[in-house]
Amino acid sequence: MKSDQHYLESVKKQFLYYKMLGQKSIDQLQPEQLFAAVNEDTNSIATIVKHISGNMLSRWTDFLTSDGEKDRRNRDAEFENDLQSKEEVLEVWNKGWNCLENALEGLKPEQLSDIIYIRNEGHTVIEAINRQLAHYPYHVGQIVFYAKQLKNSEWESLSIPKNKSGNYNAEKFAKEKEIKNFTDDELKRLK
């Protein structure tokens, strides 16, 4: 039971960490840069945000009681670049993340082995969480990569800056060993 509670706390922190990476990337861009696409097969950051949010709203709404692929979801429309402003992008971004965070807050450790369905395929709650914990960072990585390419001025590093690994490691190894989530320090640094 204690390990189940630890798992829930850990995934909440990891989702928050990736949310912050995406948010900090978006914050560094000019509004028009959110809508840039290199070619027809490339999604803009705005489109990636729309897709992530659509997935989150489908997967996390009534998480324990209905299929994760909701009838109302139009996945293909998530890839239509129809958002018009940075404010709209952030509204869509926050709507999806709020849905995920609310669902996770409502979970109890004893529910982690319950079965939920995504497109009629059964998953334990742990498997469903892990599935999304792989999916969202995949897309957040796209956002970060794309934002770094689009940035017209110096990029504010979201991780260990180039040529600073030695300093970073020296700081870490100068501290006593402790057990904590890797995101604890990173979330503080990103705020």
XYZ file of N, CA and C in Angstrom:
573
model
N 0.828 -1.196 0.000
C 0.000 0.000 0.000
C 0.866 1.251 0.000
N 1.899 1.277 0.824
C 2.772 2.437 0.884
C 3.453 2.668 -0.464
N 3.868 1.593 -1.137
C 4.516 1.752 -2.443
C 3.523 2.273 -3.477
N 2.248 1.908 -3.349
C 1.234 2.428 -4.272
C 1.051 3.932 -4.090
N 1.057 4.396 -2.851
C 0.950 5.837 -2.583
C 2.186 6.556 -3.109
N 3.345 5.934 -2.920
C 4.596 6.517 -3.421
C 4.540 6.625 -4.950
N 4.027 5.586 -5.597
C 3.888 5.607 -7.063
C 3.017 6.784 -7.499
N 1.862 6.954 -6.873
C 0.954 8.049 -7.236
C 1.632 9.408 -7.052
N 2.321 9.586 -5.958
C 3.027 10.846 -5.717
C 4.101 11.070 -6.780
N 4.806 10.008 -7.136
C 5.864 10.104 -8.136
C 5.314 10.491 -9.508
N 4.242 9.845 -9.945
C 3.718 10.166 -11.281
C 3.133 11.575 -11.325
N 2.536 12.018 -10.241
C 2.025 13.398 -10.199
C 3.166 14.387 -10.406
N 4.287 14.146 -9.741
C 5.446 15.028 -9.885
C 6.023 14.959 -11.294
N 6.055 13.752 -11.867
C 6.608 13.621 -13.209
C 5.721 14.307 -14.248
N 4.411 14.136 -14.146
C 3.527 14.845 -15.064
C 3.709 16.353 -14.918
N 3.785 16.840 -13.683
C 3.975 18.274 -13.450
C 5.291 18.754 -14.051
N 6.330 17.961 -13.912
C 7.632 18.310 -14.478
C 7.531 18.494 -15.996
N 6.893 17.558 -16.676
C 6.785 17.667 -18.135
C 5.840 18.794 -18.544
N 4.812 19.033 -17.769
C 3.941 20.184 -18.022
C 4.770 21.469 -17.962
N 5.598 21.586 -16.936
C 6.413 22.791 -16.779
C 7.433 22.935 -17.902
N 8.023 21.834 -18.360
C 8.959 21.922 -19.487
C 8.254 22.471 -20.728
N 7.079 21.949 -21.008
C 6.321 22.443 -22.155
C 5.931 23.896 -21.988
N 5.436 24.231 -20.805
C 5.011 25.599 -20.507
C 6.174 26.581 -20.643
N 7.317 26.239 -20.068
C 8.487 27.123 -20.130
C 8.997 27.278 -21.564
N 8.820 26.267 -22.388
C 9.202 26.371 -23.798
C 8.267 27.324 -24.529
N 6.974 27.127 -24.312
C 5.972 27.986 -24.950
C 6.179 29.437 -24.517
N 6.463 29.654 -23.250
C 6.642 31.009 -22.718
C 7.798 31.754 -23.379
N 8.785 31.019 -23.890
C 9.947 31.675 -24.495
C 9.710 32.123 -25.928
N 8.566 31.760 -26.493
C 8.313 32.051 -27.905
C 7.400 33.250 -28.098
N 7.558 33.875 -29.252
C 6.623 34.904 -29.685
C 5.343 34.198 -30.140
N 4.190 34.826 -30.010
C 2.924 34.163 -30.367
C 2.922 33.514 -31.748
N 3.428 34.205 -32.747
C 3.386 33.657 -34.115
C 4.233 32.400 -34.263
N 5.243 32.230 -33.416
C 6.104 31.050 -33.508
C 5.362 29.774 -33.115
N 4.300 29.887 -32.347
C 3.526 28.712 -31.940
C 2.797 28.067 -33.113
N 2.655 28.799 -34.204
C 1.865 28.328 -35.345
C 2.728 27.951 -36.545
N 4.035 28.016 -36.386
C 4.954 27.691 -37.472
C 5.015 26.190 -37.688
N 4.991 25.793 -38.948
C 5.169 24.382 -39.327
C 6.142 24.343 -40.495
N 7.096 23.435 -40.429
C 8.135 23.349 -41.445
C 7.589 22.872 -42.789
N 6.656 21.913 -42.744
C 6.060 21.397 -43.980
C 4.683 20.806 -43.649
N 4.021 20.243 -44.631
C 2.671 19.715 -44.438
C 2.610 18.561 -43.441
N 3.688 17.832 -43.302
C 3.711 16.677 -42.408
C 4.191 17.020 -40.997
N 4.467 18.301 -40.756
C 4.958 18.733 -39.461
C 3.848 19.467 -38.724
N 3.675 19.160 -37.462
C 2.693 19.860 -36.640
C 3.335 21.063 -35.974
N 2.600 22.157 -35.917
C 3.067 23.315 -35.157
C 2.966 22.990 -33.670
N 3.583 23.818 -32.859
C 3.463 23.641 -31.411
C 2.006 23.756 -31.003
N 1.281 24.694 -31.600
C -0.146 24.856 -31.283
C -0.915 23.572 -31.571
N -0.602 22.925 -32.664
C -1.280 21.678 -33.028
C -0.898 20.551 -32.070
N 0.357 20.482 -31.692
C 0.781 19.467 -30.721
C 0.038 19.679 -29.406
N -0.078 20.925 -28.977
C -0.808 21.246 -27.744
C -2.260 20.802 -27.871
N -2.868 21.081 -29.008
C -4.269 20.705 -29.234
C -4.433 19.187 -29.151
N -3.498 18.451 -29.719
C -3.548 16.984 -29.672
C -3.366 16.463 -28.244
N -2.361 16.965 -27.542
C -2.139 16.513 -26.165
C -3.384 16.767 -25.324
N -3.938 17.955 -25.441
C -5.123 18.310 -24.655
C -6.308 17.417 -25.021
N -6.515 17.191 -26.303
C -7.609 16.312 -26.727
C -7.454 14.911 -26.162
N -6.228 14.417 -26.179
C -5.960 13.100 -25.603
C -6.241 13.102 -24.111
N -5.771 14.131 -23.417
C -5.976 14.202 -21.970
C -7.457 14.262 -21.619
N -8.207 15.082 -22.330
C -9.640 15.200 -22.045
C -10.351 13.880 -22.290
N -9.908 13.144 -23.294
C -10.520 11.848 -23.580
C -10.113 10.798 -22.547
N -8.832 10.717 -22.258
C -8.331 9.667 -21.369
C -8.726 9.879 -19.909
N -8.717 11.133 -19.436
C -8.824 11.387 -18.002
C -10.208 11.795 -17.537
N -11.111 12.120 -18.445
C -12.492 12.410 -18.053
C -13.165 11.083 -17.714
N -13.765 10.996 -16.545
C -14.392 9.743 -16.087
C -13.422 8.572 -16.237
N -12.200 8.802 -15.795
C -11.083 7.872 -15.983
C -11.396 6.440 -15.569
N -12.017 6.270 -14.437
C -12.255 4.920 -13.920
C -13.554 4.299 -14.425
N -14.407 5.084 -15.060
C -15.759 4.587 -15.355
C -16.137 4.547 -16.828
N -15.351 5.135 -17.711
C -15.700 5.077 -19.133
C -14.450 4.848 -19.969
N -14.650 4.354 -21.173
C -13.524 4.086 -22.062
C -12.722 5.368 -22.271
N -11.416 5.242 -22.304
C -10.527 6.386 -22.472
C -10.570 7.018 -23.841
N -11.179 6.376 -24.797
C -11.368 6.971 -26.122
C -12.839 7.354 -26.224
N -13.136 8.581 -25.855
C -14.515 9.049 -25.786
C -15.123 9.206 -27.182
N -16.437 8.935 -27.261
C -17.164 9.100 -28.527
C -17.075 10.528 -29.050
N -17.046 11.492 -28.146
C -17.040 12.897 -28.555
C -15.681 13.368 -29.065
N -14.646 12.580 -28.846
C -13.316 12.990 -29.297
C -13.225 12.899 -30.811
N -12.696 13.937 -31.423
C -12.418 13.926 -32.857
C -10.908 14.079 -33.003
N -10.204 12.959 -32.925
C -8.740 12.980 -32.930
C -8.191 13.642 -34.181
N -8.803 13.368 -35.332
C -8.303 13.962 -36.580
C -8.365 15.489 -36.534
N -9.394 16.049 -35.910
C -9.531 17.509 -35.812
C -8.448 18.115 -34.912
N -7.870 17.302 -34.031
C -6.797 17.807 -33.172
C -5.582 18.236 -33.994
N -5.471 17.734 -35.201
C -4.321 18.037 -36.045
C -4.618 19.131 -37.070
N -5.769 19.783 -36.925
C -6.093 20.948 -37.746
C -5.605 22.180 -36.994
N -4.816 22.977 -37.654
C -4.187 24.132 -37.018
C -5.157 25.312 -37.017
N -6.144 25.278 -36.109
C -7.175 26.318 -36.119
C -7.165 27.219 -34.889
N -6.214 27.051 -33.995
C -6.097 27.984 -32.877
C -5.538 29.299 -33.422
N -5.980 30.407 -32.844
C -5.652 31.710 -33.432
C -4.694 32.569 -32.614
N -4.525 32.265 -31.340
C -3.701 33.135 -30.498
C -2.959 32.317 -29.447
N -1.945 32.944 -28.874
C -1.199 32.300 -27.791
C -2.132 32.043 -26.612
N -3.056 32.950 -26.365
C -4.009 32.783 -25.266
C -4.873 31.535 -25.483
N -5.320 31.327 -26.727
C -6.108 30.117 -27.029
C -5.269 28.856 -26.818
N -4.024 28.894 -27.258
C -3.125 27.744 -27.091
C -2.986 27.423 -25.603
N -2.746 28.454 -24.795
C -2.571 28.237 -23.354
C -3.859 27.783 -22.690
N -4.992 28.258 -23.159
C -6.285 27.810 -22.621
C -6.493 26.321 -22.893
N -6.205 25.896 -24.108
C -6.334 24.480 -24.478
C -5.332 23.646 -23.676
N -4.097 24.125 -23.585
C -3.041 23.455 -22.809
C -3.497 23.225 -21.371
N -3.962 24.283 -20.718
C -4.363 24.201 -19.318
C -5.606 23.339 -19.111
N -6.513 23.368 -20.048
C -7.733 22.548 -19.928
C -7.369 21.062 -19.866
N -6.478 20.627 -20.730
C -6.052 19.223 -20.723
C -5.310 18.851 -19.458
N -4.328 19.665 -19.077
C -3.541 19.368 -17.878
C -4.402 19.397 -16.627
N -5.353 20.317 -16.546
C -6.247 20.368 -15.379
C -7.079 19.097 -15.270
N -7.535 18.580 -16.401
C -8.315 17.340 -16.404
C -7.462 16.182 -15.868
N -6.239 16.069 -16.360
C -5.327 15.015 -15.901
C -5.057 15.161 -14.406
N -4.707 16.368 -13.966
C -4.371 16.582 -12.557
C -5.557 16.264 -11.648
N -6.755 16.647 -12.056
C -7.945 16.353 -11.239
C -8.192 14.850 -11.142
N -7.999 14.142 -12.238
C -8.192 12.685 -12.219
C -7.169 12.023 -11.303
N -5.924 12.445 -11.395
C -4.887 11.855 -10.539
C -5.135 12.160 -9.067
N -5.595 13.367 -8.767
C -5.875 13.727 -7.376
C -6.973 12.848 -6.787
N -7.895 12.409 -7.622
C -8.997 11.587 -7.143
C -8.667 10.113 -6.990
N -7.502 9.688 -7.477
C -7.135 8.269 -7.399
C -6.669 7.886 -6.008
N -7.038 6.671 -5.636
C -6.596 6.102 -4.368
C -5.655 4.930 -4.662
N -4.672 4.703 -3.799
C -3.710 3.628 -4.042
C -4.366 2.279 -4.330
N -5.470 1.979 -3.657
C -6.116 0.672 -3.861
C -6.770 0.538 -5.238
N -6.850 1.624 -6.000
C -7.449 1.571 -7.344
C -6.422 1.278 -8.435
N -5.158 1.233 -8.108
C -4.114 1.087 -9.120
C -4.172 -0.229 -9.886
N -4.753 -1.250 -9.303
C -4.858 -2.530 -10.020
C -6.227 -2.698 -10.686
N -7.113 -1.710 -10.545
C -8.406 -1.756 -11.238
C -8.176 -1.771 -12.742
N -9.144 -2.291 -13.474
C -9.053 -2.342 -14.935
C -9.876 -1.213 -15.531
N -9.235 -0.465 -16.447
C -9.944 0.538 -17.243
C -9.716 0.175 -18.714
N -10.464 0.810 -19.596
C -10.368 0.470 -21.017
C -10.006 1.693 -21.845
N -9.194 1.455 -22.850
C -8.891 2.446 -23.879
C -9.101 1.735 -25.203
N -10.121 2.173 -25.942
C -10.518 1.523 -27.198
C -10.801 0.030 -26.976
N -11.491 -0.254 -25.886
C -11.884 -1.618 -25.517
C -10.725 -2.525 -25.125
N -9.535 -1.976 -24.959
C -8.383 -2.757 -24.511
C -8.182 -2.501 -23.028
N -8.211 -3.561 -22.238
C -8.086 -3.436 -20.794
C -6.678 -3.097 -20.352
N -6.599 -2.185 -19.405
C -5.342 -1.765 -18.785
C -5.566 -1.696 -17.276
N -4.561 -2.075 -16.505
C -4.655 -1.708 -15.100
C -4.493 -0.186 -15.053
N -4.913 0.419 -13.974
C -4.756 1.865 -13.824
C -3.279 2.231 -13.938
N -2.407 1.417 -13.354
C -0.962 1.675 -13.470
C -0.533 1.658 -14.930
N -0.976 0.669 -15.689
C -0.600 0.599 -17.107
C -1.116 1.809 -17.876
N -2.332 2.235 -17.583
C -2.903 3.400 -18.264
C -2.121 4.664 -17.928
N -1.744 4.818 -16.673
C -0.942 5.983 -16.277
C 0.409 5.939 -16.978
N 1.055 4.777 -16.961
C 2.367 4.650 -17.609
C 2.279 4.922 -19.103
N 1.191 4.482 -19.725
C 0.996 4.737 -21.156
C 1.006 6.242 -21.422
N 0.303 7.000 -20.594
C 0.237 8.443 -20.795
C 1.520 9.126 -20.344
N 2.209 8.544 -19.373
C 3.472 9.110 -18.920
C 4.569 8.906 -19.966
N 4.343 8.048 -20.921
C 5.242 7.924 -22.076
C 4.769 8.839 -23.208
N 3.467 8.935 -23.395
C 2.899 9.700 -24.512
C 3.136 11.201 -24.368
N 2.804 11.764 -23.230
C 2.903 13.215 -23.078
C 4.341 13.721 -23.120
N 5.295 13.076 -22.423
C 6.685 13.537 -22.547
C 7.225 13.425 -23.982
N 6.736 12.445 -24.738
C 7.116 12.335 -26.152
C 6.760 13.635 -26.868
N 5.534 14.107 -26.668
C 5.096 15.329 -27.335
C 5.704 16.582 -26.710
N 5.899 16.592 -25.408
C 6.562 17.735 -24.779
C 7.981 17.855 -25.324
N 8.646 16.735 -25.534
C 9.974 16.756 -26.153
C 9.941 17.392 -27.527
N 8.884 17.106 -28.302
C 8.731 17.748 -29.611
C 8.596 19.261 -29.441
N 7.795 19.673 -28.475
C 7.589 21.102 -28.224
C 8.908 21.770 -27.863
N 9.656 21.162 -26.950
C 10.930 21.739 -26.519
C 11.897 21.831 -27.701
N 12.016 20.761 -28.447
C 12.930 20.740 -29.591
C 12.563 21.804 -30.613
N 11.287 21.863 -30.942
C 10.795 22.826 -31.925
C 10.975 24.257 -31.415
N 10.672 24.485 -30.150
C 10.808 25.826 -29.573
C 12.269 26.288 -29.626
N 13.194 25.386 -29.336
C 14.612 25.750 -29.394
C 15.018 26.149 -30.810
N 14.444 25.496 -31.810
C 14.745 25.841 -33.202
C 14.135 27.180 -33.592
N 12.961 27.466 -33.070
C 12.243 28.685 -33.445
C 12.704 29.924 -32.697
N 13.285 29.744 -31.554
C 13.675 30.876 -30.700
C 14.640 31.779 -31.452
N 14.319 33.058 -31.482
C 15.149 34.020 -32.210
C 16.293 34.585 -31.382
N 16.233 34.413 -30.078
C 17.289 34.912 -29.211
C 17.774 33.758 -28.335
N 18.576 34.081 -27.348
C 19.167 33.036 -26.521
C 18.100 32.189 -25.818
N 18.283 30.903 -25.878
C 17.374 29.940 -25.252
C 17.684 29.837 -23.766
N 16.662 29.938 -22.939
C 16.821 29.722 -21.508
C 16.728 28.219 -21.260
N 17.835 27.614 -20.892
C 17.898 26.165 -20.742
C 16.892 25.667 -19.702
N 16.271 24.548 -20.018
C 15.293 23.928 -19.127
C 15.877 22.718 -18.398
N 17.097 22.385 -18.728
C 17.763 21.257 -18.072
C 19.189 21.695 -17.748
N 20.119 20.801 -17.806
C 21.513 21.145 -17.544
C 22.035 21.891 -18.771
N 22.444 23.151 -18.619
C 22.933 23.909 -19.778
C 24.182 23.269 -20.388
N 24.397 23.548 -21.659
C 25.591 23.044 -22.352
C 26.842 23.434 -21.578
N 27.754 22.490 -21.519
C 29.057 22.684 -20.876
C 28.962 22.976 -19.380
N 27.858 22.591 -18.760
C 27.684 22.817 -17.322
C 27.457 21.512 -16.556
N 27.643 20.375 -17.208
C 27.413 19.087 -16.558
C 28.335 18.878 -15.368
N 29.574 19.289 -15.494
C 30.529 19.133 -14.398
C 30.084 19.905 -13.163
N 29.656 21.138 -13.347
C 29.171 21.953 -12.229
C 27.930 21.325 -11.608
N 27.028 20.884 -12.458
C 25.776 20.278 -11.984
C 26.078 19.040 -11.134
N 26.932 18.162 -11.669
C 27.290 16.942 -10.938
C 28.023 17.257 -9.643
N 28.899 18.247 -9.670
C 29.638 18.622 -8.454
C 28.675 19.059 -7.360
N 27.662 19.840 -7.730
C 26.652 20.271 -6.759
C 25.891 19.074 -6.193
N 25.502 18.155 -7.062
C 24.740 16.977 -6.618
C 25.573 16.096 -5.689
N 26.821 15.833 -6.061
C 27.662 14.935 -5.271
C 28.198 15.596 -4.009
N 28.082 16.908 -3.900
C 28.503 17.606 -2.680
C 27.464 17.446 -1.568
N 26.273 16.985 -1.918
C 25.206 16.795 -0.938
C 25.220 15.366 -0.413
N 24.639 15.180 0.765
C 24.477 13.846 1.325
C 23.497 13.046 0.465
N 23.672 11.734 0.454
C 22.729 10.871 -0.254
C 21.360 11.009 0.394
N 20.334 11.010 -0.438
C 18.968 11.074 0.068
C 18.040 10.406 -0.936
N 16.902 10.001 -0.445
C 15.897 9.396 -1.306
C 14.820 10.431 -1.562
N 14.660 10.786 -2.833
C 13.627 11.729 -3.235
C 13.400 11.588 -4.732
N 12.345 12.174 -5.203
C 12.042 12.133 -6.625
C 12.966 13.095 -7.360
N 13.465 12.690 -8.513
C 14.372 13.543 -9.283
C 13.749 14.882 -9.636
N 12.423 14.931 -9.665
C 11.752 16.168 -10.057
C 11.738 17.212 -8.949
N 11.980 16.811 -7.702
C 11.889 17.765 -6.587
C 12.749 19.009 -6.837
N 14.022 18.813 -7.109
C 14.906 19.951 -7.369
C 14.607 20.607 -8.712
N 14.263 19.800 -9.702
C 14.006 20.344 -11.038
C 12.767 21.242 -11.034
N 11.723 20.851 -10.325
C 10.520 21.674 -10.261
C 10.802 23.002 -9.579
N 11.615 22.982 -8.538
C 11.995 24.237 -7.868
C 12.775 25.130 -8.821
N 13.686 24.535 -9.567
C 14.534 25.296 -10.491
C 13.712 25.921 -11.622
N 12.719 25.213 -12.088
C 11.911 25.694 -13.213
C 10.915 26.776 -12.837
N 10.576 26.878 -11.562
C 9.550 27.865 -11.151
C 9.994 29.264 -11.321
